[in-house]
Amino acid sequence: MVPGESTTGHRGHRGGDGEKRRGETTGRSAGEKWREVVFFVCMAVVYAIYYVSESEWIPLIQQATVR
C-alpha cells in the first residue's frame, strides 16, 4: 500500500472516509474550501466593524483618502 492511500482506495486522501460520508467528490471540496474562506473573511470584516466603532473608522478612512 502506498502511504497516504486509505483502505477505501481514495488516492492521496488520508481522511477519505469522512469525505465519502458527506457525499462530496474531490471536485466539490475545492469549492467548499473557497466558500469557507470567503465566509471566514466576511466574518472577520463584520467582527472588525463591530470591534472598532464607527466613530473610529471615519477618521481612519479620511486619513487613507487624504494620503
Short mmCIF file of C-alpha atoms in Angstrom, two decimals:
data_model
loop_
_atom_site.label_atom_id
_atom_site.label_comp_id
_atom_site.label_asym_id
_atom_site.label_seq_id
_atom_site.Cartn_x
_atom_site.Cartn_y
_atom_site.Cartn_z
CA MET A 1 0.00 0.00 0.00
CA VAL A 2 1.23 3.48 -0.82
CA PRO A 3 1.49 5.86 2.17
CA GLY A 4 -1.29 8.43 2.03
CA GLU A 5 -3.69 5.94 0.46
CA SER A 6 -6.61 4.97 2.68
CA THR A 7 -8.09 1.48 2.83
CA THR A 8 -11.15 2.68 0.90
CA GLY A 9 -8.95 3.37 -2.13
CA HIS A 10 -9.10 7.17 -2.08
CA ARG A 11 -5.98 8.44 -3.82
CA GLY A 12 -3.91 10.79 -1.65
CA HIS A 13 -6.72 11.22 0.87
CA ARG A 14 -5.96 10.25 4.45
CA GLY A 15 -9.45 11.29 5.57
CA GLY A 16 -11.21 9.76 2.58
CA ASP A 17 -13.85 8.06 4.71
CA GLY A 18 -15.05 11.34 6.22
CA GLU A 19 -15.42 12.90 2.79
CA LYS A 20 -17.33 9.92 1.47
CA ARG A 21 -19.76 10.09 4.39
CA ARG A 22 -20.65 13.66 3.49
CA GLY A 23 -21.14 12.60 -0.13
CA GLU A 24 -18.70 15.13 -1.56
CA THR A 25 -16.47 14.49 -4.54
CA THR A 26 -12.94 15.91 -4.64
CA GLY A 27 -14.11 18.38 -7.30
CA ARG A 28 -16.68 19.88 -4.97
CA SER A 29 -14.36 20.02 -1.96
CA ALA A 30 -12.33 22.77 -3.66
CA GLY A 31 -15.48 24.89 -3.96
CA GLU A 32 -16.37 24.12 -0.36
CA LYS A 33 -12.94 25.40 0.74
CA TRP A 34 -13.46 28.61 -1.24
CA ARG A 35 -16.83 29.14 0.42
CA GLU A 36 -15.24 28.56 3.84
CA VAL A 37 -12.50 31.11 3.10
CA VAL A 38 -14.99 33.71 1.83
CA PHE A 39 -17.24 33.13 4.84
CA PHE A 40 -14.27 33.46 7.22
CA VAL A 41 -13.14 36.73 5.59
CA CYS A 42 -16.68 38.14 5.75
CA MET A 43 -16.96 37.21 9.42
CA ALA A 44 -13.58 38.83 10.13
CA VAL A 45 -14.71 42.06 8.43
CA VAL A 46 -18.01 42.08 10.35
CA TYR A 47 -16.16 41.40 13.60
CA ALA A 48 -13.70 44.23 12.88
CA ILE A 49 -16.57 46.66 12.20
CA TYR A 50 -18.23 45.69 15.48
CA TYR A 51 -14.92 45.75 17.38
CA VAL A 52 -13.88 49.19 16.11
CA SER A 53 -16.72 51.66 16.49
CA GLU A 54 -17.84 53.74 13.50
CA SER A 55 -16.60 56.95 15.12
CA GLU A 56 -13.08 55.49 14.96
CA TRP A 57 -13.50 54.20 11.39
CA ILE A 58 -14.37 57.60 9.89
CA PRO A 59 -11.03 59.33 10.74
CA LEU A 60 -9.14 56.23 9.59
CA ILE A 61 -10.91 56.31 6.22
CA GLN A 62 -10.33 60.07 5.91
CA GLN A 63 -6.61 59.60 6.63
CA ALA A 64 -6.39 56.88 3.99
CA THR A 65 -8.12 59.03 1.34
CA VAL A 66 -6.03 62.14 2.13
CA ARG A 67 -2.74 60.31 1.55
#
